[in-house]
PDB file of C-alpha atoms in Angstrom:
ATOM      1  CA  MET A   1       0.181   0.194   0.181  1.00  0.00           C
ATOM      2  CA  VAL A   2       1.368   3.714  -0.927  1.00  0.00           C
ATOM      3  CA  GLY A   3       0.222   4.833   2.354  1.00  0.00           C
ATOM      4  CA  GLU A   4       2.980   2.448   4.209  1.00  0.00           C
ATOM      5  CA  PRO A   5       6.161   4.553   5.834  1.00  0.00           C
ATOM      6  CA  GLU A   6       9.345   3.687   5.313  1.00  0.00           C
ATOM      7  CA  PRO A   7      11.393   1.972   8.076  1.00  0.00           C
ATOM      8  CA  GLY A   8      12.832   4.533  10.200  1.00  0.00           C
ATOM      9  CA  SER A   9      10.488   7.635   8.589  1.00  0.00           C
ATOM     10  CA  GLU A  10       8.972  10.224  10.533  1.00  0.00           C
ATOM     11  CA  PRO A  11       5.248  10.999   9.704  1.00  0.00           C
ATOM     12  CA  ALA A  12       4.066  13.588   7.798  1.00  0.00           C
ATOM     13  CA  ILE A  13       1.496  14.931  10.927  1.00  0.00           C
ATOM     14  CA  ALA A  14       1.841  13.982  13.882  1.00  0.00           C
ATOM     15  CA  VAL A  15      -0.939  15.028  16.333  1.00  0.00           C
ATOM     16  CA  ARG A  16      -0.405  14.437  19.904  1.00  0.00           C
ATOM     17  CA  GLY A  17      -2.819  14.880  22.969  1.00  0.00           C
ATOM     18  CA  LEU A  18      -4.964  17.353  21.216  1.00  0.00           C
ATOM     19  CA  VAL A  19      -7.844  19.348  23.103  1.00  0.00           C
ATOM     20  CA  SER A  20     -10.112  21.788  21.196  1.00  0.00           C
ATOM     21  CA  ARG A  21     -12.644  23.789  22.820  1.00  0.00           C
ATOM     22  CA  PHE A  22     -15.350  26.578  22.228  1.00  0.00           C
ATOM     23  CA  GLY A  23     -16.715  27.690  25.476  1.00  0.00           C
ATOM     24  CA  PRO A  24     -18.111  25.260  27.830  1.00  0.00           C
ATOM     25  CA  GLN A  25     -18.158  22.715  24.482  1.00  0.00           C
ATOM     26  CA  THR A  26     -14.921  20.226  24.169  1.00  0.00           C
ATOM     27  CA  VAL A  27     -15.069  18.776  20.657  1.00  0.00           C
ATOM     28  CA  HIS A  28     -11.428  16.782  20.719  1.00  0.00           C
ATOM     29  CA  ASP A  29     -10.481  15.645  24.282  1.00  0.00           C
ATOM     30  CA  GLY A  30      -7.111  14.002  24.076  1.00  0.00           C
ATOM     31  CA  LEU A  31      -6.883  13.234  20.503  1.00  0.00           C
ATOM     32  CA  ASP A  32      -3.977  11.392  18.409  1.00  0.00           C
ATOM     33  CA  LEU A  33      -3.085  10.911  15.003  1.00  0.00           C
ATOM     34  CA  GLU A  34      -0.123  10.065  12.727  1.00  0.00           C
ATOM     35  CA  VAL A  35      -0.508  10.567   8.809  1.00  0.00           C
ATOM     36  CA  ARG A  36       1.897   8.453   6.972  1.00  0.00           C
ATOM     37  CA  ARG A  37       4.187  10.109   4.359  1.00  0.00           C
ATOM     38  CA  GLY A  38       2.414   9.408   0.797  1.00  0.00           C
ATOM     39  CA  GLU A  39      -0.800   8.641   2.020  1.00  0.00           C
ATOM     40  CA  ILE A  40      -4.367   9.432   1.287  1.00  0.00           C
ATOM     41  CA  LEU A  41      -6.188   9.867   4.648  1.00  0.00           C
ATOM     42  CA  GLY A  42      -9.533   9.961   4.531  1.00  0.00           C
ATOM     43  CA  VAL A  43     -11.484  12.039   7.855  1.00  0.00           C
ATOM     44  CA  VAL A  44     -15.235  11.648   8.975  1.00  0.00           C
ATOM     45  CA  GLY A  45     -17.450  11.701  11.871  1.00  0.00           C
ATOM     46  CA  GLY A  46     -20.837  13.244  12.651  1.00  0.00           C
ATOM     47  CA  SER A  47     -21.929  16.731  12.917  1.00  0.00           C
ATOM     48  CA  GLY A  48     -20.080  18.706  15.321  1.00  0.00           C
ATOM     49  CA  THR A  49     -16.960  16.522  15.892  1.00  0.00           C
ATOM     50  CA  GLY A  50     -14.701  18.839  14.185  1.00  0.00           C
ATOM     51  CA  LYS A  51     -13.355  17.362  11.211  1.00  0.00           C
ATOM     52  CA  THR A  52     -12.671  20.884   9.560  1.00  0.00           C
ATOM     53  CA  VAL A  53     -11.700  22.423  13.268  1.00  0.00           C
ATOM     54  CA  LEU A  54      -8.756  19.339  13.029  1.00  0.00           C
ATOM     55  CA  LEU A  55      -7.666  20.599   9.581  1.00  0.00           C
ATOM     56  CA  ARG A  56      -7.652  24.203  10.601  1.00  0.00           C
ATOM     57  CA  THR A  57      -5.403  23.025  13.840  1.00  0.00           C
ATOM     58  CA  ILE A  58      -2.805  21.543  11.739  1.00  0.00           C
ATOM     59  CA  ILE A  59      -1.979  24.046   9.508  1.00  0.00           C
ATOM     60  CA  GLY A  60      -1.647  26.527  12.582  1.00  0.00           C
ATOM     61  CA  LEU A  61      -5.421  28.567  11.874  1.00  0.00           C
ATOM     62  CA  GLN A  62      -7.073  27.273  15.140  1.00  0.00           C
ATOM     63  CA  ARG A  63      -5.665  27.157  18.343  1.00  0.00           C
ATOM     64  CA  PRO A  64      -6.026  24.542  20.277  1.00  0.00           C
ATOM     65  CA  ALA A  65      -6.745  24.560  24.110  1.00  0.00           C
ATOM     66  CA  ALA A  66      -4.035  21.803  24.403  1.00  0.00           C
ATOM     67  CA  GLY A  67      -1.755  19.269  22.774  1.00  0.00           C
ATOM     68  CA  GLU A  68       1.028  19.336  19.784  1.00  0.00           C
ATOM     69  CA  VAL A  69       1.184  19.268  16.322  1.00  0.00           C
ATOM     70  CA  VAL A  70       4.322  18.431  14.355  1.00  0.00           C
ATOM     71  CA  LEU A  71       3.670  19.249  10.506  1.00  0.00           C
ATOM     72  CA  LEU A  72       6.629  17.767   8.415  1.00  0.00           C
ATOM     73  CA  GLY A  73       9.021  17.984  11.441  1.00  0.00           C
ATOM     74  CA  GLU A  74       7.989  20.934  12.348  1.00  0.00           C
ATOM     75  CA  PRO A  75       6.434  22.057  15.423  1.00  0.00           C
ATOM     76  CA  VAL A  76       3.056  23.692  14.608  1.00  0.00           C
ATOM     77  CA  ALA A  77       2.727  27.210  16.231  1.00  0.00           C
ATOM     78  CA  TRP A  78      -0.614  29.318  16.330  1.00  0.00           C
ATOM     79  CA  ASP A  79       0.823  32.570  15.978  1.00  0.00           C
ATOM     80  CA  GLY A  80       1.318  32.890  12.118  1.00  0.00           C
ATOM     81  CA  SER A  81       4.513  31.832  12.610  1.00  0.00           C
ATOM     82  CA  THR A  82       3.696  28.329  11.112  1.00  0.00           C
ATOM     83  CA  THR A  83       2.325  29.169   8.057  1.00  0.00           C
ATOM     84  CA  ALA A  84       5.259  31.444   7.082  1.00  0.00           C
ATOM     85  CA  SER A  85       7.777  28.899   7.995  1.00  0.00           C
ATOM     86  CA  LEU A  86       6.078  26.008   6.136  1.00  0.00           C
ATOM     87  CA  ALA A  87       5.073  28.551   2.939  1.00  0.00           C
ATOM     88  CA  GLY A  88       4.611  26.204   0.375  1.00  0.00           C
ATOM     89  CA  ARG A  89       5.103  23.026   1.693  1.00  0.00           C
ATOM     90  CA  PHE A  90       1.416  22.526   2.367  1.00  0.00           C
ATOM     91  CA  GLY A  91      -1.830  23.561   0.696  1.00  0.00           C
ATOM     92  CA  MET A  92      -5.622  23.888   1.462  1.00  0.00           C
ATOM     93  CA  LEU A  93      -8.769  23.273  -0.993  1.00  0.00           C
ATOM     94  CA  PHE A  94     -11.334  24.711   1.089  1.00  0.00           C
ATOM     95  CA  GLN A  95     -15.087  24.258   0.427  1.00  0.00           C
ATOM     96  CA  GLU A  96     -16.218  25.308  -2.651  1.00  0.00           C
ATOM     97  CA  GLY A  97     -12.822  26.304  -3.696  1.00  0.00           C
ATOM     98  CA  ALA A  98     -13.009  29.399  -1.654  1.00  0.00           C
ATOM     99  CA  LEU A  99     -11.672  31.406  -4.979  1.00  0.00           C
ATOM    100  CA  PHE A 100     -11.401  35.379  -5.073  1.00  0.00           C
ATOM    101  CA  SER A 101     -14.095  36.206  -7.210  1.00  0.00           C
ATOM    102  CA  ALA A 102     -12.859  39.655  -8.797  1.00  0.00           C
ATOM    103  CA  LEU A 103      -9.592  37.692  -9.692  1.00  0.00           C
ATOM    104  CA  THR A 104      -9.371  35.305 -12.742  1.00  0.00           C
ATOM    105  CA  VAL A 105      -8.407  31.600 -12.335  1.00  0.00           C
ATOM    106  CA  GLY A 106      -4.597  32.378 -13.635  1.00  0.00           C
ATOM    107  CA  GLN A 107      -4.556  35.210 -11.076  1.00  0.00           C
ATOM    108  CA  ASN A 108      -6.170  33.057  -8.037  1.00  0.00           C
ATOM    109  CA  ILE A 109      -3.516  30.579  -8.910  1.00  0.00           C
ATOM    110  CA  GLU A 110      -0.753  33.390  -8.498  1.00  0.00           C
ATOM    111  CA  VAL A 111      -1.926  34.528  -5.150  1.00  0.00           C
ATOM    112  CA  PRO A 112       0.492  32.044  -3.031  1.00  0.00           C
ATOM    113  CA  MET A 113       3.317  32.983  -5.437  1.00  0.00           C
ATOM    114  CA  ARG A 114       2.801  36.773  -4.646  1.00  0.00           C
ATOM    115  CA  GLU A 115       2.972  35.977  -1.186  1.00  0.00           C
ATOM    116  CA  ARG A 116       6.741  34.679  -1.495  1.00  0.00           C
ATOM    117  CA  GLY A 117       7.628  37.798  -3.044  1.00  0.00           C
ATOM    118  CA  ASP A 118      10.082  36.218  -5.052  1.00  0.00           C
ATOM    119  CA  VAL A 119       8.313  35.266  -7.761  1.00  0.00           C
ATOM    120  CA  PRO A 120       9.154  37.104 -11.483  1.00  0.00           C
ATOM    121  CA  LYS A 121       5.472  37.873 -12.881  1.00  0.00           C
ATOM    122  CA  PRO A 122       6.506  35.985 -15.967  1.00  0.00           C
ATOM    123  CA  LEU A 123       7.142  32.692 -14.406  1.00  0.00           C
ATOM    124  CA  MET A 124       3.975  32.791 -12.104  1.00  0.00           C
ATOM    125  CA  ASP A 125       2.028  33.117 -15.372  1.00  0.00           C
ATOM    126  CA  GLU A 126       3.658  30.292 -17.044  1.00  0.00           C
ATOM    127  CA  LEU A 127       3.349  28.306 -13.537  1.00  0.00           C
ATOM    128  CA  ALA A 128      -0.243  29.232 -13.237  1.00  0.00           C
ATOM    129  CA  ARG A 129      -0.862  27.691 -16.938  1.00  0.00           C
ATOM    130  CA  LEU A 130       1.258  24.729 -15.694  1.00  0.00           C
ATOM    131  CA  LYS A 131      -0.972  24.194 -12.575  1.00  0.00           C
ATOM    132  CA  VAL A 132      -4.259  24.572 -14.780  1.00  0.00           C
ATOM    133  CA  GLY A 133      -3.066  21.621 -16.998  1.00  0.00           C
ATOM    134  CA  LEU A 134      -1.739  19.698 -14.040  1.00  0.00           C
ATOM    135  CA  VAL A 135      -5.441  19.367 -12.809  1.00  0.00           C
ATOM    136  CA  GLY A 136      -7.260  18.661 -15.813  1.00  0.00           C
ATOM    137  CA  LEU A 137      -8.746  22.330 -16.812  1.00  0.00           C
ATOM    138  CA  PRO A 138      -8.211  23.752 -20.357  1.00  0.00           C
ATOM    139  CA  PRO A 139      -5.785  26.337 -20.889  1.00  0.00           C
ATOM    140  CA  ASP A 140      -8.763  29.009 -21.709  1.00  0.00           C
ATOM    141  CA  ALA A 141      -9.690  28.456 -17.632  1.00  0.00           C
ATOM    142  CA  CYS A 142      -6.684  30.727 -16.656  1.00  0.00           C
ATOM    143  CA  GLY A 143      -8.467  33.699 -18.096  1.00  0.00           C
ATOM    144  CA  LYS A 144     -11.972  33.084 -16.755  1.00  0.00           C
ATOM    145  CA  PHE A 145     -13.290  34.314 -13.677  1.00  0.00           C
ATOM    146  CA  PRO A 146     -15.008  32.006 -10.961  1.00  0.00           C
ATOM    147  CA  SER A 147     -18.729  32.838 -11.650  1.00  0.00           C
ATOM    148  CA  GLN A 148     -17.919  31.457 -15.458  1.00  0.00           C
ATOM    149  CA  LEU A 149     -16.961  28.003 -14.095  1.00  0.00           C
ATOM    150  CA  SER A 150     -19.392  24.678 -13.392  1.00  0.00           C
ATOM    151  CA  GLY A 151     -18.900  23.494  -9.680  1.00  0.00           C
ATOM    152  CA  GLY A 152     -16.369  20.661 -11.046  1.00  0.00           C
ATOM    153  CA  MET A 153     -13.911  23.421 -12.346  1.00  0.00           C
ATOM    154  CA  LYS A 154     -14.292  25.699  -9.429  1.00  0.00           C
ATOM    155  CA  LYS A 155     -13.028  22.740  -7.332  1.00  0.00           C
ATOM    156  CA  ARG A 156     -10.092  21.852  -9.833  1.00  0.00           C
ATOM    157  CA  ALA A 157      -8.949  26.093  -9.951  1.00  0.00           C
ATOM    158  CA  GLY A 158      -9.016  25.756  -6.059  1.00  0.00           C
ATOM    159  CA  LEU A 159      -6.782  22.411  -6.099  1.00  0.00           C
ATOM    160  CA  ALA A 160      -4.680  24.070  -8.359  1.00  0.00           C
ATOM    161  CA  ARG A 161      -4.025  27.085  -6.579  1.00  0.00           C
ATOM    162  CA  ALA A 162      -3.330  24.500  -3.426  1.00  0.00           C
ATOM    163  CA  LEU A 163      -0.600  23.336  -5.455  1.00  0.00           C
ATOM    164  CA  ALA A 164       1.002  26.471  -6.552  1.00  0.00           C
ATOM    165  CA  LEU A 165       4.009  26.129  -4.599  1.00  0.00           C
ATOM    166  CA  ASP A 166       4.770  22.473  -4.977  1.00  0.00           C
ATOM    167  CA  PRO A 167       3.255  21.427  -1.550  1.00  0.00           C
ATOM    168  CA  GLU A 168       4.055  17.847   0.009  1.00  0.00           C
ATOM    169  CA  VAL A 169       0.761  17.836   1.615  1.00  0.00           C
ATOM    170  CA  VAL A 170      -2.322  18.234   0.625  1.00  0.00           C
ATOM    171  CA  PHE A 171      -5.721  19.199   2.833  1.00  0.00           C
ATOM    172  CA  LEU A 172      -9.003  19.473   1.019  1.00  0.00           C
ATOM    173  CA  ASP A 173     -11.958  19.911   2.904  1.00  0.00           C
ATOM    174  CA  GLU A 174     -15.250  18.177   1.624  1.00  0.00           C
ATOM    175  CA  PRO A 175     -13.715  18.290  -1.962  1.00  0.00           C
ATOM    176  CA  THR A 176     -16.424  16.142  -4.036  1.00  0.00           C
ATOM    177  CA  ALA A 177     -19.372  17.891  -2.371  1.00  0.00           C
ATOM    178  CA  GLY A 178     -22.184  19.286  -4.755  1.00  0.00           C
ATOM    179  CA  LEU A 179     -20.639  17.546  -7.453  1.00  0.00           C
ATOM    180  CA  ASP A 180     -22.454  14.861  -9.264  1.00  0.00           C
ATOM    181  CA  PRO A 181     -21.249  11.510  -9.189  1.00  0.00           C
ATOM    182  CA  ILE A 182     -19.483  11.423 -12.782  1.00  0.00           C
ATOM    183  CA  GLY A 183     -17.721  14.769 -11.517  1.00  0.00           C
ATOM    184  CA  ALA A 184     -16.762  13.603  -7.851  1.00  0.00           C
ATOM    185  CA  ALA A 185     -15.662  10.330  -9.566  1.00  0.00           C
ATOM    186  CA  ALA A 186     -13.208  12.349 -11.856  1.00  0.00           C
ATOM    187  CA  PHE A 187     -12.320  14.083  -9.249  1.00  0.00           C
ATOM    188  CA  ASP A 188     -11.446  11.416  -6.736  1.00  0.00           C
ATOM    189  CA  GLU A 189      -8.941   9.872 -10.258  1.00  0.00           C
ATOM    190  CA  LEU A 190      -7.591  13.375 -10.531  1.00  0.00           C
ATOM    191  CA  ILE A 191      -6.192  13.042  -6.480  1.00  0.00           C
ATOM    192  CA  LEU A 192      -5.109   9.110  -7.118  1.00  0.00           C
ATOM    193  CA  ASP A 193      -2.885  10.234 -10.078  1.00  0.00           C
ATOM    194  CA  LEU A 194      -1.421  13.639  -8.368  1.00  0.00           C
ATOM    195  CA  ARG A 195      -0.572  11.362  -5.397  1.00  0.00           C
ATOM    196  CA  ARG A 196       1.400   9.021  -7.934  1.00  0.00           C
ATOM    197  CA  ALA A 197       2.914  11.915 -10.245  1.00  0.00           C
ATOM    198  CA  LEU A 198       3.710  14.412  -7.297  1.00  0.00           C
ATOM    199  CA  GLY A 199       4.020  12.215  -4.314  1.00  0.00           C
ATOM    200  CA  LEU A 200       1.498  13.972  -2.220  1.00  0.00           C
ATOM    201  CA  THR A 201       0.281  13.453   1.364  1.00  0.00           C
ATOM    202  CA  VAL A 202      -3.307  13.922   1.097  1.00  0.00           C
ATOM    203  CA  VAL A 203      -5.715  14.420   4.318  1.00  0.00           C
ATOM    204  CA  MET A 204      -9.359  15.122   3.181  1.00  0.00           C
ATOM    205  CA  VAL A 205     -12.316  15.467   5.006  1.00  0.00           C
ATOM    206  CA  THR A 206     -15.255  13.934   3.227  1.00  0.00           C
ATOM    207  CA  HIS A 207     -18.980  12.216   3.777  1.00  0.00           C
ATOM    208  CA  ASP A 208     -18.547  10.653   0.147  1.00  0.00           C
ATOM    209  CA  LEU A 209     -18.684   7.115   0.617  1.00  0.00           C
ATOM    210  CA  ASP A 210     -17.307   6.218  -2.845  1.00  0.00           C
ATOM    211  CA  SER A 211     -14.404   8.595  -2.361  1.00  0.00           C
ATOM    212  CA  LEU A 212     -13.678   6.760   0.893  1.00  0.00           C
ATOM    213  CA  ALA A 213     -13.572   3.405  -0.286  1.00  0.00           C
ATOM    214  CA  ARG A 214     -11.910   4.050  -3.728  1.00  0.00           C
ATOM    215  CA  ILE A 215      -9.049   6.220  -2.961  1.00  0.00           C
ATOM    216  CA  CYS A 216      -8.200   6.471   0.826  1.00  0.00           C
ATOM    217  CA  ASP A 217      -5.369   4.107   2.182  1.00  0.00           C
ATOM    218  CA  ARG A 218      -7.047   4.732   5.950  1.00  0.00           C
ATOM    219  CA  ILE A 219      -9.523   6.824   7.473  1.00  0.00           C
ATOM    220  CA  ALA A 220      -9.590   8.540  10.772  1.00  0.00           C
ATOM    221  CA  VAL A 221     -13.318   8.680  12.206  1.00  0.00           C
ATOM    222  CA  LEU A 222     -13.681  11.294  14.940  1.00  0.00           C
ATOM    223  CA  VAL A 223     -16.095   9.776  17.395  1.00  0.00           C
ATOM    224  CA  ASP A 224     -16.342  10.275  21.249  1.00  0.00           C
ATOM    225  CA  LYS A 225     -13.979  13.306  21.026  1.00  0.00           C
ATOM    226  CA  ARG A 226     -11.239  11.227  20.189  1.00  0.00           C
ATOM    227  CA  ILE A 227     -10.232   9.381  16.972  1.00  0.00           C
ATOM    228  CA  VAL A 228     -10.241   5.516  15.276  1.00  0.00           C
ATOM    229  CA  VAL A 229      -8.034   4.941  12.383  1.00  0.00           C
ATOM    230  CA  GLY A 230      -8.038   1.987  10.259  1.00  0.00           C
ATOM    231  CA  THR A 231      -8.726   0.684   6.532  1.00  0.00           C
ATOM    232  CA  MET A 232     -12.082   0.642   5.516  1.00  0.00           C
ATOM    233  CA  ALA A 233     -12.225  -3.301   5.759  1.00  0.00           C
ATOM    234  CA  GLU A 234     -10.694  -2.847   9.461  1.00  0.00           C
ATOM    235  CA  LEU A 235     -13.660   0.012  10.443  1.00  0.00           C
ATOM    236  CA  MET A 236     -16.638  -2.216   8.943  1.00  0.00           C
ATOM    237  CA  ARG A 237     -15.269  -4.596  11.908  1.00  0.00           C
ATOM    238  CA  ASP A 238     -15.281  -2.052  14.748  1.00  0.00           C
ATOM    239  CA  PRO A 239     -17.937  -2.536  17.140  1.00  0.00           C
ATOM    240  CA  HIS A 240     -18.478   1.207  17.820  1.00  0.00           C
ATOM    241  CA  PRO A 241     -22.398   2.173  17.086  1.00  0.00           C
ATOM    242  CA  TRP A 242     -21.527   4.941  15.190  1.00  0.00           C
ATOM    243  CA  ILE A 243     -18.952   3.607  12.631  1.00  0.00           C
ATOM    244  CA  GLN A 244     -21.286   0.367  12.540  1.00  0.00           C
ATOM    245  CA  GLU A 245     -24.007   2.423  11.205  1.00  0.00           C
ATOM    246  CA  TYR A 246     -21.984   4.706   9.421  1.00  0.00           C
ATOM    247  CA  PHE A 247     -19.883   1.866   7.239  1.00  0.00           C
ATOM    248  CA  HIS A 248     -22.751  -1.305   7.196  1.00  0.00           C
ATOM    249  CA  GLY A 249     -25.505   0.819   5.445  1.00  0.00           C
ATOM    250  CA  PRO A 250     -26.493  -0.239   1.883  1.00  0.00           C
ATOM    251  CA  ARG A 251     -24.370   2.816   0.602  1.00  0.00           C
ATOM    252  CA  ALA A 252     -21.377   1.787   2.170  1.00  0.00           C
ATOM    253  CA  ARG A 253     -21.313  -1.748   1.170  1.00  0.00           C
ATOM    254  CA  ALA A 254     -22.075  -0.702  -2.182  1.00  0.00           C
ATOM    255  CA  ALA A 255     -19.283   1.654  -2.333  1.00  0.00           C
ATOM    256  CA  PHE A 256     -16.743  -0.794  -0.496  1.00  0.00           C
ATOM    257  CA  GLU A 257     -17.515  -3.935  -3.217  1.00  0.00           C
ATOM    258  CA  THR A 258     -17.291  -1.214  -6.069  1.00  0.00           C
ATOM    259  CA  ALA A 259     -13.877  -0.084  -5.127  1.00  0.00           C
ATOM    260  CA  THR A 260     -12.705  -3.738  -4.089  1.00  0.00           C
ATOM    261  CA  ARG A 261     -13.789  -4.544  -7.696  1.00  0.00           C
ATOM    262  CA  THR A 262     -12.145  -1.377  -9.562  1.00  0.00           C
ATOM    263  CA  SER A 263      -8.830  -2.494  -7.118  1.00  0.00           C
ATOM    264  CA  ALA A 264      -8.867  -5.900  -8.399  1.00  0.00           C
ATOM    265  CA  ARG A 265      -9.374  -4.878 -12.143  1.00  0.00           C
ATOM    266  CA  ASP A 266      -6.472  -2.242 -11.859  1.00  0.00           C
ATOM    267  CA  ASP A 267      -3.837  -4.921 -10.049  1.00  0.00           C
ATOM    268  CA  GLY A 268      -4.465  -7.204 -13.004  1.00  0.00           C
ATOM    269  CA  GLU A 269      -3.771  -4.365 -15.468  1.00  0.00           C
ATOM    270  CA  GLU A 270      -0.600  -3.231 -13.929  1.00  0.00           C
ATOM    271  CA  HIS A 271       0.658  -7.121 -13.954  1.00  0.00           C
TER     272      HIS A 271
END
């Protein structure tokens, strides 16, 4: 499996003893998580379990009440310094793409490059065109505004911006939400292709059972303010009531069976 770590290699992300509170409400209580280099990790959980909060905490945007996070070997601080010190080493695709409506796709992709301040304008334009092609958008997408794009194209444009500085880790927040099944499946294949081509580590919050079954090496389930991690097959054997309900419904079983057949077919084609 791609997500298996090399002997002695440090994880891409290590979360230890994380506590997240909002007023009297505790969302995470002693949460521990390790993300292996090169894996695609899905993150799921019920409403209010803090899935997006976890992502924002890992990248330094949300200060926890307690605990520590190490991202790509660097302890995360929550004073803005982490984002600066790790600039370019991780990217984030927010829900709905979060593109600036007044900027073209090309200009949106160039925003992280401008923030670095050391990339000449002609090179930024060339890199933006390369990123547009990398995520499967047509060349003329660079000159279009977000309002001129379909939902699927907006997601790809947001991903192109997340990849602007050639990151090692990419965080995706509900990347296939709002897409039709064909568009969602195409986006899943894009993530797999990018992982293979670029060696990315991917952390993806999603409710899409097809995505979880098809592309995730492991799945992290937020439940009871902690986290349970395993493959989909392992989680289907977990006795926790919420996990049982989530992974044993007809949609989950269908997704798992389809992914198993697809994986077997792909392995056969590779050999």
